[in-house]
Amino acid sequence: MLQLISVACLWLAAGVSAECSRALLKNATDQYVSAQSSGQIATFKGLATNLTYTENEKSLDIKTGVLSQPIKLDQNLSIHDTTLCATFTQLIAANTEHPYVIGTRMLFTDDKITAIESIVTDQGDWLFNATGYLHWTSLENWDPIPEDKRDSREVIKAAGDAYFDRFHNVSVNVPYGTPCARLEGGAYTDSSGTGGNTCNLGVPSNTTVTKRRYVIDEEMGVVDIYLGFPGLDRSVGDEPMPDSHMFRVEEGKIRYIHTLSSCVNPGCGLNTTIIPTQRRRVRLTRGF
């Protein structure tokens, strides 16, 4: 009997150790924002020796990526998943010579950062407009959800999943709230401030997204989903493009959606008037 109790205790301890403290995760996102602002990677502590670093799903040396460049940031927003030991940070740099909107997912093992996955968007990406992204984000409320009104992580995750399940199954009911607003690249679905359900303005009906990866923060009522989005860049057919969708869920209903989508070619093969400037980013090649 004592042996069974000991085994059970060990199992519980292992389960607890798999989680991360919010303080640890918040400290890491604070350091990440600081490192990106300064371009000084050396100030970013807690990186594992076996760190994997990617930009737009392509492996890079962290010392040569966008994180090594100082960027003047206008806004940052982070969520922290203590269950999966993961974080997501949205960075907006609009008032700078080279505007960016960046989404970064970090994964932790044994309190060390083992993976940094960034989706780096700039001129030429899907509907890119950092000024618009900053403007509309600044008008939204991303404060923590009052404790007595928080949804479970299962409810939050299900809301985001329903959105993408609807892409290939029109019978899926997506829990859009009223109001609800979607921000894509800089384009906003409720720019007139109607306060209506403007998220339900049409989504694909025959598309299956790939490789869903989650960061869920119950305190913020947010799930961010990383995925591959087939058909987004028409110039490369159905090749899945790096994509992030961040959902704010309030009382089981989607309130905000923020998207970041990277393209191989400027304008995602749709808008030939978009001229890329100061391209420094690694672009995907065929075979993603």
XYZ file of C-alpha atoms in Angstrom:
288
model
C 0.000 0.000 0.000
C 2.821 2.372 0.905
C 4.487 1.534 -2.376
C 1.322 2.471 -4.286
C 1.089 5.766 -2.382
C 4.725 6.518 -3.188
C 4.171 5.826 -6.882
C 1.083 8.042 -6.862
C 3.010 10.845 -5.181
C 5.767 10.586 -7.756
C 3.202 10.731 -10.561
C 1.591 13.829 -9.058
C 4.962 15.484 -8.616
C 5.818 14.798 -12.242
C 2.512 16.312 -13.336
C 3.115 19.462 -11.305
C 6.701 19.841 -12.506
C 5.475 19.780 -16.112
C 3.731 23.103 -15.503
C 5.367 26.523 -15.259
C 4.761 29.418 -12.948
C 3.185 32.558 -14.366
C 6.021 34.585 -12.875
C 8.599 32.564 -14.813
C 6.716 32.969 -18.078
C 6.061 36.668 -17.576
C 9.716 37.278 -16.794
C 10.614 35.522 -20.049
C 8.219 37.600 -22.166
C 9.463 40.785 -20.503
C 13.029 39.782 -21.398
C 11.993 38.937 -24.937
C 10.415 42.368 -25.453
C 13.489 44.034 -23.992
C 15.836 41.987 -26.200
C 13.861 42.837 -29.327
C 13.804 46.527 -28.420
C 17.556 46.639 -27.926
C 18.688 43.960 -30.360
C 20.837 42.608 -27.530
C 20.251 38.861 -27.383
C 22.818 38.514 -24.597
C 20.362 40.174 -22.210
C 17.836 37.407 -22.895
C 18.430 34.905 -20.083
C 17.007 31.426 -19.742
C 17.723 30.215 -23.284
C 18.398 26.478 -23.468
C 21.631 25.308 -25.082
C 19.551 23.274 -27.544
C 17.321 26.239 -28.467
C 15.405 26.016 -31.736
C 14.791 29.395 -33.392
C 12.559 29.886 -36.428
C 11.139 32.781 -38.407
C 8.180 32.055 -40.661
C 8.738 28.327 -40.126
C 12.356 28.429 -41.301
C 15.204 27.589 -38.932
C 17.702 30.375 -38.374
C 20.644 31.243 -36.175
C 19.136 33.497 -33.509
C 22.142 35.799 -33.917
C 21.160 36.582 -37.508
C 17.381 36.805 -37.108
C 15.132 39.776 -36.489
C 15.715 39.415 -32.743
C 19.291 40.628 -33.293
C 17.999 43.941 -34.695
C 16.905 46.792 -32.397
C 13.302 47.683 -33.184
C 11.390 50.604 -31.708
C 8.209 48.994 -30.407
C 4.949 50.880 -30.068
C 2.946 48.136 -28.394
C 3.364 44.656 -27.008
C 0.904 42.135 -25.648
C 1.754 38.765 -24.100
C -0.201 35.747 -22.935
C 1.120 33.007 -20.656
C 0.139 29.332 -20.617
C 1.176 27.780 -17.303
C -0.218 24.375 -18.308
C 1.668 23.953 -21.589
C 4.679 26.022 -20.460
C 4.335 28.351 -23.423
C 3.905 32.044 -24.211
C 2.808 34.209 -27.121
C 3.780 37.841 -27.656
C 2.412 40.297 -30.206
C 4.772 43.144 -31.133
C 3.793 46.200 -33.167
C 6.399 48.576 -34.595
C 4.562 51.183 -36.665
C 6.496 54.402 -36.116
C 9.823 53.288 -37.460
C 11.630 53.273 -40.804
C 10.888 49.563 -41.216
C 7.472 48.718 -39.726
C 6.792 45.231 -38.391
C 4.064 43.253 -36.704
C 5.573 40.158 -35.107
C 4.055 37.235 -33.275
C 6.346 35.037 -31.195
C 5.594 31.749 -29.492
C 8.045 30.458 -26.878
C 8.155 26.941 -25.435
C 9.791 25.909 -22.154
C 11.297 22.716 -20.763
C 12.681 22.557 -17.218
C 12.286 26.338 -16.919
C 14.451 26.942 -20.001
C 13.312 28.324 -23.356
C 13.756 25.500 -25.852
C 11.938 26.992 -28.841
C 11.247 30.477 -30.194
C 8.891 30.549 -33.180
C 8.312 33.959 -34.728
C 5.956 34.999 -37.492
C 7.543 38.163 -38.824
C 5.283 40.279 -41.025
C 6.145 43.458 -42.875
C 5.415 45.228 -46.167
C 4.028 42.784 -48.720
C 2.470 40.353 -46.286
C -1.273 39.695 -46.035
C -3.030 43.111 -45.762
C 0.021 44.445 -43.896
C -0.423 47.858 -42.298
C 1.360 48.289 -38.963
C -0.214 51.718 -38.414
C -3.678 50.203 -38.726
C -2.738 47.269 -36.512
C -1.548 49.648 -33.809
C -4.550 51.953 -34.113
C -7.226 49.287 -33.833
C -5.428 47.334 -31.116
C -5.139 50.492 -29.020
C -8.936 50.859 -29.062
C -9.579 47.338 -27.782
C -9.745 46.027 -24.222
C -7.217 43.273 -23.523
C -7.304 43.566 -19.731
C -7.376 40.381 -17.646
C -10.821 38.811 -17.318
C -12.363 39.207 -13.836
C -11.872 35.930 -11.991
C -15.572 35.214 -11.581
C -16.137 35.607 -15.333
C -13.239 33.536 -16.657
C -13.854 30.676 -19.032
C -12.087 27.329 -18.704
C -9.179 26.621 -21.022
C -11.371 24.004 -22.709
C -14.008 26.624 -23.589
C -11.387 29.096 -24.812
C -9.647 26.482 -26.968
C -12.955 25.210 -28.361
C -13.853 28.718 -29.567
C -10.643 29.001 -31.578
C -10.963 25.467 -32.917
C -14.552 26.082 -34.018
C -13.386 29.026 -36.119
C -10.982 26.838 -38.082
C -13.235 23.770 -38.134
C -15.754 25.965 -39.959
C -13.168 26.357 -42.765
C -13.964 22.832 -43.961
C -17.366 22.163 -42.404
C -20.059 24.790 -42.921
C -22.283 23.196 -40.294
C -19.912 24.163 -37.462
C -21.311 26.874 -35.199
C -18.619 29.440 -34.380
C -19.320 31.237 -31.055
C -18.955 34.798 -32.318
C -19.967 37.390 -29.792
C -21.798 40.630 -30.375
C -19.830 42.773 -30.701
C -16.932 40.944 -32.365
C -14.109 42.400 -34.466
C -11.379 40.832 -36.598
C -8.024 42.484 -37.304
C -6.082 41.177 -40.306
C -2.755 42.766 -41.147
C -4.220 46.211 -40.417
C -7.700 45.826 -41.869
C -10.483 45.930 -39.267
C -13.953 44.500 -39.679
C -15.614 46.982 -37.303
C -13.908 50.157 -38.506
C -17.201 52.064 -38.399
C -17.734 51.151 -34.752
C -21.112 49.540 -35.305
C -20.640 47.177 -32.366
C -22.276 44.390 -34.343
C -21.084 40.868 -35.060
C -18.547 41.763 -37.717
C -16.392 38.640 -37.327
C -18.915 36.577 -39.272
C -18.118 38.170 -42.615
C -17.148 35.017 -44.464
C -14.422 32.409 -44.114
C -13.264 29.601 -46.427
C -15.508 26.565 -46.765
C -13.139 24.006 -48.304
C -9.841 24.628 -46.509
C -8.184 22.438 -43.888
C -5.515 24.227 -41.870
C -2.510 22.237 -40.685
C -0.306 21.871 -37.605
C -2.405 23.672 -35.006
C -0.311 24.694 -31.990
C -1.809 26.428 -28.961
C -1.033 28.941 -26.246
C -3.957 29.411 -23.824
C -4.220 31.996 -21.066
C -7.323 31.691 -18.887
C -6.629 34.946 -17.032
C -6.633 36.863 -20.312
C -9.342 34.765 -21.951
C -7.078 34.243 -24.946
C -5.960 31.397 -27.163
C -3.363 31.882 -29.866
C -3.224 29.213 -32.567
C -0.204 28.768 -34.816
C -0.972 26.875 -38.004
C -0.301 26.361 -41.673
C -2.836 28.168 -43.900
C -3.164 26.488 -47.329
C -4.018 28.713 -50.267
C -3.288 31.993 -48.481
C -0.510 32.887 -50.919
C -2.024 32.275 -54.357
C 1.397 32.399 -55.981
C 2.365 29.061 -54.406
C -0.942 27.203 -54.680
C -2.000 25.214 -51.623
C 1.324 25.458 -49.825
C 0.488 26.214 -46.155
C 1.633 29.665 -45.070
C 2.822 30.504 -41.525
C -0.152 31.969 -39.681
C -1.200 33.037 -36.195
C -4.755 33.700 -35.034
C -5.234 35.124 -31.545
C -8.759 34.915 -30.100
C -10.079 36.878 -27.127
C -12.984 34.933 -25.609
C -15.417 36.523 -23.162
C -18.125 34.427 -21.505
C -17.697 31.743 -24.132
C -17.997 34.140 -27.086
C -15.271 35.431 -29.411
C -14.751 39.169 -28.890
C -11.574 39.871 -30.895
C -9.532 38.038 -33.517
C -6.004 39.149 -34.431
C -4.300 37.495 -37.394
C -0.711 37.468 -38.644
C 0.003 35.824 -41.984
C 3.311 35.576 -43.828
C 3.546 35.307 -47.612
C 6.235 33.961 -49.918
C 5.665 36.662 -52.526
C 4.507 40.280 -52.011
C 0.753 40.619 -51.692
C 0.300 36.857 -51.365
C -0.086 36.661 -55.124
C -3.172 38.919 -55.105
C -2.180 42.569 -54.919
C 0.510 43.442 -57.436
C 0.491 47.070 -56.279
C 2.183 46.160 -52.998
C 5.887 46.856 -53.404
C 8.192 45.267 -50.801
C 10.678 47.633 -49.202
C 13.835 46.832 -47.236
C 13.250 43.105 -47.416
C 15.495 41.536 -44.839
C 13.369 38.603 -43.943
C 13.947 35.016 -44.923
C 11.140 33.937 -47.207
C 9.859 30.404 -47.411
C 10.772 28.237 -50.351
C 8.648 25.505 -51.829
C 8.269 22.464 -49.606
C 7.099 24.083 -46.351
